[in-house]
Amino acid sequence: MTTTRTLVVVSHHRPDSRTAHVAELVAERLRAAEHEIDVLDLRSEGFDPRMTLEDEPDWTDRDKAYSVQVQQHMERILAADLLVVVFPIYWQSTPALLKGWIDRVWNYGFAYGRSDPRLAGKRVLWVGLAGATAEDPIVAPMADLLEAQLSEGIAYYCGFAKSAVAVLPDAEDQPQSVDELGNLVVGEAPAGEELASQHRAFDRRVLAAVDEFAA
Ligand SMILES: Cc1cc2nc3c(=O)[nH]c(=O)nc-3n(C[C@H](O)[C@H](O)[C@H](O)COP(=O)(O)O)c2cc1C
C-alpha cells in the first residue's frame, strides 16, 4: 500500500481557536490512517496574504520565478496527494489569510495555465467552520456557494481529481441566528456536560466528513 501524503492547511489567527482544534483532529485522524502529514499553519508560519509584485503573475511567462516563500509553499503542495484546508467561514467565503494564500501560491504556470496541470490528480477537502446553527436556512445556500467557489472555481480549474466542501455549522458555543428584523441573535451557551456533549458531536461530524472524503 502506498502512503498518502497529506497537507493539512489551517487558516486562523488564534492557536486556541476551534479551527485549530479541528485541524489537529483531522491531522490525528489521518496520521492514524497511516497518512504522512505536513501541517501548514498559515498564521504561525508568518504567511503574508497580500499580493506582491514578485508573486503577481506575468501572463507572458508561465515559468516566472516567484518569491522564495511562495516557491516553498508550492513544493509543499506538490509533495501532497491530498490537501485538507481548515478555515472559519467569513462572509460565506474564506478568511483573507486563506484567500491570499490561494492568490499568491496557486499561481499561474504552477496551479493553472498548462495543458498538463501540475496539480492534476490531487484531492482537496475544504473544511469550513460556520457560526450559523445547523437549522439556519442560510447553511445550504452557503454550502452551495462555497462549493462553486472552491471546488468548481479553484480546484477543478486547477486540475484536481476530487474536491468537496464540508460546512460545519454550530462552530460557536453560543448559537447564532438572525431574526426577522435582521438582528443577530446570540443565544446562551450550554454549560457542563451539555457543552462537552455538543463539542463531541461537533468533532464526530468533523471526523465523519474526513473519513468519507479520504476513504
Ligand atoms: C468576519 C467574520 C465573518 C463571518 N461570517 C460568517 C458567515 O458568513 N457565516 C457563518 O455561518 N458564520 C460566519 N462567521 C462566524 C465564524 O464562522 C465562526 O465564528 C467561526 O467558524 C468559529 O470558529 P473559530 O473559533 O475557529 O473562529 C463569521 C465570523 C467573522 C469574524
PDB file of C-alpha atoms and ligand atoms in Angstrom:
ATOM      1  CA  MET A   1       0.000   0.000   0.000  1.00  0.00           C
ATOM      2  CA  THR A   2       1.426   3.408  -0.905  1.00  0.00           C
ATOM      3  CA  THR A   3       1.363   6.071   1.799  1.00  0.00           C
ATOM      4  CA  THR A   4      -0.917   9.037   1.215  1.00  0.00           C
ATOM      5  CA  ARG A   5       0.879  12.319   1.775  1.00  0.00           C
ATOM      6  CA  THR A   6      -1.497  14.880   3.199  1.00  0.00           C
ATOM      7  CA  LEU A   7      -1.062  18.606   3.635  1.00  0.00           C
ATOM      8  CA  VAL A   8      -3.334  19.985   6.357  1.00  0.00           C
ATOM      9  CA  VAL A   9      -3.643  23.734   5.888  1.00  0.00           C
ATOM     10  CA  VAL A  10      -5.005  25.761   8.784  1.00  0.00           C
ATOM     11  CA  SER A  11      -6.074  29.352   8.402  1.00  0.00           C
ATOM     12  CA  HIS A  12      -6.708  31.083  11.720  1.00  0.00           C
ATOM     13  CA  HIS A  13      -5.085  33.861  13.719  1.00  0.00           C
ATOM     14  CA  ARG A  14      -5.628  32.150  17.103  1.00  0.00           C
ATOM     15  CA  PRO A  15      -3.862  28.900  18.064  1.00  0.00           C
ATOM     16  CA  ASP A  16      -6.636  28.127  20.597  1.00  0.00           C
ATOM     17  CA  SER A  17      -9.422  28.539  18.019  1.00  0.00           C
ATOM     18  CA  ARG A  18     -11.981  25.877  17.186  1.00  0.00           C
ATOM     19  CA  THR A  19     -10.472  25.910  13.689  1.00  0.00           C
ATOM     20  CA  ALA A  20      -7.026  24.983  15.065  1.00  0.00           C
ATOM     21  CA  HIS A  21      -8.626  22.227  17.139  1.00  0.00           C
ATOM     22  CA  VAL A  22     -10.372  20.828  14.049  1.00  0.00           C
ATOM     23  CA  ALA A  23      -7.127  20.897  12.074  1.00  0.00           C
ATOM     24  CA  GLU A  24      -5.419  18.948  14.866  1.00  0.00           C
ATOM     25  CA  LEU A  25      -8.246  16.435  14.938  1.00  0.00           C
ATOM     26  CA  VAL A  26      -8.005  15.960  11.167  1.00  0.00           C
ATOM     27  CA  ALA A  27      -4.227  15.527  11.311  1.00  0.00           C
ATOM     28  CA  GLU A  28      -4.504  12.971  14.133  1.00  0.00           C
ATOM     29  CA  ARG A  29      -7.191  11.005  12.318  1.00  0.00           C
ATOM     30  CA  LEU A  30      -5.234  10.813   9.091  1.00  0.00           C
ATOM     31  CA  ARG A  31      -1.973  10.022  10.887  1.00  0.00           C
ATOM     32  CA  ALA A  32      -3.789   7.086  12.494  1.00  0.00           C
ATOM     33  CA  ALA A  33      -4.816   6.020   8.971  1.00  0.00           C
ATOM     34  CA  GLU A  34      -1.100   5.960   8.039  1.00  0.00           C
ATOM     35  CA  HIS A  35      -1.065   9.248   6.124  1.00  0.00           C
ATOM     36  CA  GLU A  36       2.176  11.181   6.134  1.00  0.00           C
ATOM     37  CA  ILE A  37       1.118  14.571   7.487  1.00  0.00           C
ATOM     38  CA  ASP A  38       2.504  18.047   6.867  1.00  0.00           C
ATOM     39  CA  VAL A  39       0.665  20.753   8.820  1.00  0.00           C
ATOM     40  CA  LEU A  40       0.833  24.215   7.312  1.00  0.00           C
ATOM     41  CA  ASP A  41      -0.399  26.808   9.794  1.00  0.00           C
ATOM     42  CA  LEU A  42      -0.542  29.944   7.687  1.00  0.00           C
ATOM     43  CA  ARG A  43      -0.572  32.417  10.561  1.00  0.00           C
ATOM     44  CA  SER A  44       2.036  30.844  12.801  1.00  0.00           C
ATOM     45  CA  GLU A  45       4.328  30.333   9.821  1.00  0.00           C
ATOM     46  CA  GLY A  46       4.003  34.051   9.092  1.00  0.00           C
ATOM     47  CA  PHE A  47       2.363  33.819   5.681  1.00  0.00           C
ATOM     48  CA  ASP A  48       1.515  37.275   4.359  1.00  0.00           C
ATOM     49  CA  PRO A  49      -1.670  37.092   2.260  1.00  0.00           C
ATOM     50  CA  ARG A  50      -1.052  40.387   0.488  1.00  0.00           C
ATOM     51  CA  MET A  51      -0.148  40.081  -3.184  1.00  0.00           C
ATOM     52  CA  THR A  52       3.332  41.326  -4.106  1.00  0.00           C
ATOM     53  CA  LEU A  53       4.957  42.406  -7.360  1.00  0.00           C
ATOM     54  CA  GLU A  54       7.182  39.323  -7.188  1.00  0.00           C
ATOM     55  CA  ASP A  55       4.201  36.990  -6.969  1.00  0.00           C
ATOM     56  CA  GLU A  56       1.914  38.755  -9.406  1.00  0.00           C
ATOM     57  CA  PRO A  57       1.514  36.576 -12.487  1.00  0.00           C
ATOM     58  CA  ASP A  58       3.215  37.602 -15.694  1.00  0.00           C
ATOM     59  CA  TRP A  59       0.814  36.451 -18.405  1.00  0.00           C
ATOM     60  CA  THR A  60       3.664  36.294 -20.922  1.00  0.00           C
ATOM     61  CA  ASP A  61       5.755  33.972 -18.735  1.00  0.00           C
ATOM     62  CA  ARG A  62       4.178  30.976 -17.100  1.00  0.00           C
ATOM     63  CA  ASP A  63       7.615  29.891 -15.876  1.00  0.00           C
ATOM     64  CA  LYS A  64       8.139  33.073 -13.871  1.00  0.00           C
ATOM     65  CA  ALA A  65      10.230  32.522 -10.717  1.00  0.00           C
ATOM     66  CA  TYR A  66       8.002  33.558  -7.841  1.00  0.00           C
ATOM     67  CA  SER A  67       9.241  34.574  -4.378  1.00  0.00           C
ATOM     68  CA  VAL A  68      11.191  32.047  -2.341  1.00  0.00           C
ATOM     69  CA  GLN A  69       8.402  31.830   0.235  1.00  0.00           C
ATOM     70  CA  VAL A  70       5.799  31.106  -2.430  1.00  0.00           C
ATOM     71  CA  GLN A  71       8.045  28.522  -4.085  1.00  0.00           C
ATOM     72  CA  GLN A  72       8.409  26.758  -0.732  1.00  0.00           C
ATOM     73  CA  HIS A  73       4.634  26.619  -0.364  1.00  0.00           C
ATOM     74  CA  MET A  74       4.328  25.292  -3.928  1.00  0.00           C
ATOM     75  CA  GLU A  75       6.757  22.495  -3.057  1.00  0.00           C
ATOM     76  CA  ARG A  76       4.617  21.510  -0.072  1.00  0.00           C
ATOM     77  CA  ILE A  77       1.511  21.340  -2.268  1.00  0.00           C
ATOM     78  CA  LEU A  78       3.355  19.330  -4.917  1.00  0.00           C
ATOM     79  CA  ALA A  79       4.529  16.860  -2.274  1.00  0.00           C
ATOM     80  CA  ALA A  80       0.945  16.134  -1.190  1.00  0.00           C
ATOM     81  CA  ASP A  81      -1.589  13.732  -2.685  1.00  0.00           C
ATOM     82  CA  LEU A  82      -4.363  15.104  -0.510  1.00  0.00           C
ATOM     83  CA  LEU A  83      -4.982  18.587   0.884  1.00  0.00           C
ATOM     84  CA  VAL A  84      -7.331  19.292   3.782  1.00  0.00           C
ATOM     85  CA  VAL A  85      -7.885  23.018   4.204  1.00  0.00           C
ATOM     86  CA  VAL A  86      -9.454  24.093   7.504  1.00  0.00           C
ATOM     87  CA  PHE A  87     -10.830  27.606   7.988  1.00  0.00           C
ATOM     88  CA  PRO A  88     -13.594  29.608   9.636  1.00  0.00           C
ATOM     89  CA  ILE A  89     -16.220  30.766   7.150  1.00  0.00           C
ATOM     90  CA  TYR A  90     -16.133  34.547   6.885  1.00  0.00           C
ATOM     91  CA  TRP A  91     -18.887  36.241   4.879  1.00  0.00           C
ATOM     92  CA  GLN A  92     -19.803  32.961   3.232  1.00  0.00           C
ATOM     93  CA  SER A  93     -16.254  32.703   1.968  1.00  0.00           C
ATOM     94  CA  THR A  94     -12.689  32.119   3.150  1.00  0.00           C
ATOM     95  CA  PRO A  95     -10.799  34.414   5.530  1.00  0.00           C
ATOM     96  CA  ALA A  96      -8.423  36.858   3.812  1.00  0.00           C
ATOM     97  CA  LEU A  97      -5.438  34.829   5.077  1.00  0.00           C
ATOM     98  CA  LEU A  98      -6.533  31.755   3.126  1.00  0.00           C
ATOM     99  CA  LYS A  99      -7.692  33.727   0.105  1.00  0.00           C
ATOM    100  CA  GLY A 100      -4.285  35.426  -0.076  1.00  0.00           C
ATOM    101  CA  TRP A 101      -2.539  32.062   0.162  1.00  0.00           C
ATOM    102  CA  ILE A 102      -4.523  30.850  -2.832  1.00  0.00           C
ATOM    103  CA  ASP A 103      -3.930  34.100  -4.718  1.00  0.00           C
ATOM    104  CA  ARG A 104      -0.175  34.067  -4.185  1.00  0.00           C
ATOM    105  CA  VAL A 105       0.634  30.357  -4.163  1.00  0.00           C
ATOM    106  CA  TRP A 106      -1.884  28.760  -6.528  1.00  0.00           C
ATOM    107  CA  ASN A 107      -0.252  30.837  -9.195  1.00  0.00           C
ATOM    108  CA  TYR A 108      -0.116  30.997 -12.991  1.00  0.00           C
ATOM    109  CA  GLY A 109       2.079  28.285 -14.513  1.00  0.00           C
ATOM    110  CA  PHE A 110       2.031  26.319 -11.268  1.00  0.00           C
ATOM    111  CA  ALA A 111      -1.614  25.720 -10.442  1.00  0.00           C
ATOM    112  CA  TYR A 112      -3.192  26.665 -13.755  1.00  0.00           C
ATOM    113  CA  GLY A 113      -2.351  27.715 -17.281  1.00  0.00           C
ATOM    114  CA  ARG A 114      -0.801  24.453 -18.524  1.00  0.00           C
ATOM    115  CA  SER A 115      -2.279  21.675 -20.621  1.00  0.00           C
ATOM    116  CA  ASP A 116      -0.598  19.216 -18.231  1.00  0.00           C
ATOM    117  CA  PRO A 117      -1.611  20.700 -14.854  1.00  0.00           C
ATOM    118  CA  ARG A 118       0.941  20.104 -12.099  1.00  0.00           C
ATOM    119  CA  LEU A 119      -1.798  19.561  -9.535  1.00  0.00           C
ATOM    120  CA  ALA A 120      -3.641  17.022 -11.689  1.00  0.00           C
ATOM    121  CA  GLY A 121      -4.943  14.039  -9.798  1.00  0.00           C
ATOM    122  CA  LYS A 122      -4.686  15.550  -6.322  1.00  0.00           C
ATOM    123  CA  ARG A 123      -7.659  15.715  -3.978  1.00  0.00           C
ATOM    124  CA  VAL A 124      -8.757  18.526  -1.707  1.00  0.00           C
ATOM    125  CA  LEU A 125     -11.242  18.697   1.129  1.00  0.00           C
ATOM    126  CA  TRP A 126     -12.225  22.185   2.262  1.00  0.00           C
ATOM    127  CA  VAL A 127     -13.446  22.166   5.878  1.00  0.00           C
ATOM    128  CA  GLY A 128     -15.304  25.379   6.708  1.00  0.00           C
ATOM    129  CA  LEU A 129     -16.494  26.131  10.238  1.00  0.00           C
ATOM    130  CA  ALA A 130     -19.710  28.144  10.373  1.00  0.00           C
ATOM    131  CA  GLY A 131     -21.092  30.192  13.233  1.00  0.00           C
ATOM    132  CA  ALA A 132     -24.614  29.587  11.898  1.00  0.00           C
ATOM    133  CA  THR A 133     -26.641  26.868  13.571  1.00  0.00           C
ATOM    134  CA  ALA A 134     -27.481  23.683  11.675  1.00  0.00           C
ATOM    135  CA  GLU A 135     -31.172  24.704  11.498  1.00  0.00           C
ATOM    136  CA  ASP A 136     -30.375  28.052   9.881  1.00  0.00           C
ATOM    137  CA  PRO A 137     -31.705  28.080   6.277  1.00  0.00           C
ATOM    138  CA  ILE A 138     -28.563  30.005   5.258  1.00  0.00           C
ATOM    139  CA  VAL A 139     -26.409  26.879   5.643  1.00  0.00           C
ATOM    140  CA  ALA A 140     -27.468  25.061   2.455  1.00  0.00           C
ATOM    141  CA  PRO A 141     -27.042  28.034   0.073  1.00  0.00           C
ATOM    142  CA  MET A 142     -23.765  28.894   1.843  1.00  0.00           C
ATOM    143  CA  ALA A 143     -22.502  25.372   1.191  1.00  0.00           C
ATOM    144  CA  ASP A 144     -23.513  25.686  -2.479  1.00  0.00           C
ATOM    145  CA  LEU A 145     -21.700  28.993  -2.752  1.00  0.00           C
ATOM    146  CA  LEU A 146     -18.517  27.580  -1.227  1.00  0.00           C
ATOM    147  CA  GLU A 147     -18.716  24.509  -3.450  1.00  0.00           C
ATOM    148  CA  ALA A 148     -18.977  26.766  -6.510  1.00  0.00           C
ATOM    149  CA  GLN A 149     -16.066  28.967  -5.389  1.00  0.00           C
ATOM    150  CA  LEU A 150     -13.665  26.398  -4.015  1.00  0.00           C
ATOM    151  CA  SER A 151     -14.393  23.203  -5.933  1.00  0.00           C
ATOM    152  CA  GLU A 152     -15.573  24.491  -9.303  1.00  0.00           C
ATOM    153  CA  GLY A 153     -13.839  27.874  -9.403  1.00  0.00           C
ATOM    154  CA  ILE A 154     -10.497  26.802  -7.985  1.00  0.00           C
ATOM    155  CA  ALA A 155      -9.811  23.074  -7.507  1.00  0.00           C
ATOM    156  CA  TYR A 156     -11.283  21.694 -10.731  1.00  0.00           C
ATOM    157  CA  TYR A 157      -9.959  24.689 -12.661  1.00  0.00           C
ATOM    158  CA  CYS A 158      -6.506  23.641 -11.390  1.00  0.00           C
ATOM    159  CA  GLY A 159      -6.923  20.011 -12.462  1.00  0.00           C
ATOM    160  CA  PHE A 160      -7.721  18.427  -9.115  1.00  0.00           C
ATOM    161  CA  ALA A 161      -9.324  14.997  -9.454  1.00  0.00           C
ATOM    162  CA  LYS A 162     -11.654  15.458  -6.496  1.00  0.00           C
ATOM    163  CA  SER A 163     -12.774  18.403  -4.389  1.00  0.00           C
ATOM    164  CA  ALA A 164     -15.508  18.789  -1.797  1.00  0.00           C
ATOM    165  CA  VAL A 165     -16.545  21.320   0.793  1.00  0.00           C
ATOM    166  CA  ALA A 166     -17.634  20.220   4.272  1.00  0.00           C
ATOM    167  CA  VAL A 167     -19.524  23.010   6.004  1.00  0.00           C
ATOM    168  CA  LEU A 168     -19.639  22.557   9.779  1.00  0.00           C
ATOM    169  CA  PRO A 169     -22.376  24.632  11.379  1.00  0.00           C
ATOM    170  CA  ASP A 170     -22.629  25.181  15.160  1.00  0.00           C
ATOM    171  CA  ALA A 171     -18.950  26.134  15.429  1.00  0.00           C
ATOM    172  CA  GLU A 172     -19.839  28.656  18.125  1.00  0.00           C
ATOM    173  CA  ASP A 173     -20.869  27.612  21.641  1.00  0.00           C
ATOM    174  CA  GLN A 174     -23.440  30.395  21.686  1.00  0.00           C
ATOM    175  CA  PRO A 175     -25.997  29.642  18.937  1.00  0.00           C
ATOM    176  CA  GLN A 176     -26.267  32.436  16.374  1.00  0.00           C
ATOM    177  CA  SER A 177     -29.280  33.209  14.216  1.00  0.00           C
ATOM    178  CA  VAL A 178     -30.795  36.210  12.513  1.00  0.00           C
ATOM    179  CA  ASP A 179     -34.308  37.351  13.470  1.00  0.00           C
ATOM    180  CA  GLU A 180     -36.989  38.634  11.085  1.00  0.00           C
ATOM    181  CA  LEU A 181     -35.723  42.207  11.570  1.00  0.00           C
ATOM    182  CA  GLY A 182     -32.181  41.270  10.622  1.00  0.00           C
ATOM    183  CA  ASN A 183     -30.706  41.382  14.136  1.00  0.00           C
ATOM    184  CA  LEU A 184     -28.084  38.833  15.073  1.00  0.00           C
ATOM    185  CA  VAL A 185     -29.471  36.831  17.956  1.00  0.00           C
ATOM    186  CA  VAL A 186     -26.782  35.276  20.130  1.00  0.00           C
ATOM    187  CA  GLY A 187     -28.157  32.636  22.474  1.00  0.00           C
ATOM    188  CA  GLU A 188     -26.823  31.226  25.723  1.00  0.00           C
ATOM    189  CA  ALA A 189     -24.027  28.668  25.592  1.00  0.00           C
ATOM    190  CA  PRO A 190     -24.880  25.424  27.336  1.00  0.00           C
ATOM    191  CA  ALA A 191     -22.671  24.515  30.284  1.00  0.00           C
ATOM    192  CA  GLY A 192     -21.018  21.448  31.773  1.00  0.00           C
ATOM    193  CA  GLU A 193     -21.839  18.059  30.304  1.00  0.00           C
ATOM    194  CA  GLU A 194     -24.247  19.541  27.757  1.00  0.00           C
ATOM    195  CA  LEU A 195     -21.468  21.691  26.298  1.00  0.00           C
ATOM    196  CA  ALA A 196     -18.998  18.801  26.356  1.00  0.00           C
ATOM    197  CA  SER A 197     -21.512  16.615  24.553  1.00  0.00           C
ATOM    198  CA  GLN A 198     -22.069  19.366  21.950  1.00  0.00           C
ATOM    199  CA  HIS A 199     -18.303  19.511  21.360  1.00  0.00           C
ATOM    200  CA  ARG A 200     -18.095  15.743  20.986  1.00  0.00           C
ATOM    201  CA  ALA A 201     -20.938  15.782  18.453  1.00  0.00           C
ATOM    202  CA  PHE A 202     -19.145  18.533  16.522  1.00  0.00           C
ATOM    203  CA  ASP A 203     -15.902  16.556  16.492  1.00  0.00           C
ATOM    204  CA  ARG A 204     -17.764  13.469  15.273  1.00  0.00           C
ATOM    205  CA  ARG A 205     -19.096  15.473  12.332  1.00  0.00           C
ATOM    206  CA  VAL A 206     -15.555  16.599  11.504  1.00  0.00           C
ATOM    207  CA  LEU A 207     -14.260  13.023  11.546  1.00  0.00           C
ATOM    208  CA  ALA A 208     -17.196  11.708   9.514  1.00  0.00           C
ATOM    209  CA  ALA A 209     -16.527  14.307   6.815  1.00  0.00           C
ATOM    210  CA  VAL A 210     -12.815  13.433   6.717  1.00  0.00           C
ATOM    211  CA  ASP A 211     -13.402   9.671   6.718  1.00  0.00           C
ATOM    212  CA  GLU A 212     -15.961   9.929   3.949  1.00  0.00           C
ATOM    213  CA  PHE A 213     -13.711  12.053   1.757  1.00  0.00           C
ATOM    214  CA  ALA A 214     -10.431  10.267   2.401  1.00  0.00           C
ATOM    215  CA  ALA A 215     -11.863   6.748   2.038  1.00  0.00           C
TER     216      ALA A 215
HETATM  217  C1  LIG B   1     -15.612  38.363   9.773  1.00  0.00           C
HETATM  218  C2  LIG B   1     -16.499  37.206  10.121  1.00  0.00           C
HETATM  219  C3  LIG B   1     -17.429  36.782   9.188  1.00  0.00           C
HETATM  220  C4  LIG B   1     -18.236  35.675   9.465  1.00  0.00           C
HETATM  221  N1  LIG B   1     -19.120  35.260   8.517  1.00  0.00           N
HETATM  222  C5  LIG B   1     -19.858  34.140   8.741  1.00  0.00           C
HETATM  223  C6  LIG B   1     -20.741  33.666   7.735  1.00  0.00           C
HETATM  224  O1  LIG B   1     -20.869  34.205   6.644  1.00  0.00           O
HETATM  225  N2  LIG B   1     -21.482  32.556   8.030  1.00  0.00           N
HETATM  226  C7  LIG B   1     -21.367  31.902   9.231  1.00  0.00           C
HETATM  227  O2  LIG B   1     -22.049  30.891   9.437  1.00  0.00           O
HETATM  228  N3  LIG B   1     -20.518  32.324  10.194  1.00  0.00           N
HETATM  229  C8  LIG B   1     -19.765  33.435   9.974  1.00  0.00           C
HETATM  230  N4  LIG B   1     -18.886  33.872  10.942  1.00  0.00           N
HETATM  231  C9  LIG B   1     -18.717  33.070  12.176  1.00  0.00           C
HETATM  232  C10 LIG B   1     -17.476  32.177  12.076  1.00  0.00           C
HETATM  233  O3  LIG B   1     -17.596  31.266  11.018  1.00  0.00           O
HETATM  234  C11 LIG B   1     -17.276  31.437  13.407  1.00  0.00           C
HETATM  235  O4  LIG B   1     -17.066  32.415  14.389  1.00  0.00           O
HETATM  236  C12 LIG B   1     -16.063  30.514  13.360  1.00  0.00           C
HETATM  237  O5  LIG B   1     -16.261  29.473  12.451  1.00  0.00           O
HETATM  238  C13 LIG B   1     -15.800  29.898  14.738  1.00  0.00           C
HETATM  239  O6  LIG B   1     -14.586  29.186  14.692  1.00  0.00           O
HETATM  240  P1  LIG B   1     -13.248  29.774  15.366  1.00  0.00           P
HETATM  241  O7  LIG B   1     -13.485  29.761  16.845  1.00  0.00           O
HETATM  242  O8  LIG B   1     -12.173  28.836  14.951  1.00  0.00           O
HETATM  243  O9  LIG B   1     -13.032  31.174  14.860  1.00  0.00           O
HETATM  244  C14 LIG B   1     -18.111  34.983  10.703  1.00  0.00           C
HETATM  245  C15 LIG B   1     -17.176  35.442  11.650  1.00  0.00           C
HETATM  246  C16 LIG B   1     -16.386  36.531  11.357  1.00  0.00           C
HETATM  247  C17 LIG B   1     -15.390  37.004  12.393  1.00  0.00           C
END
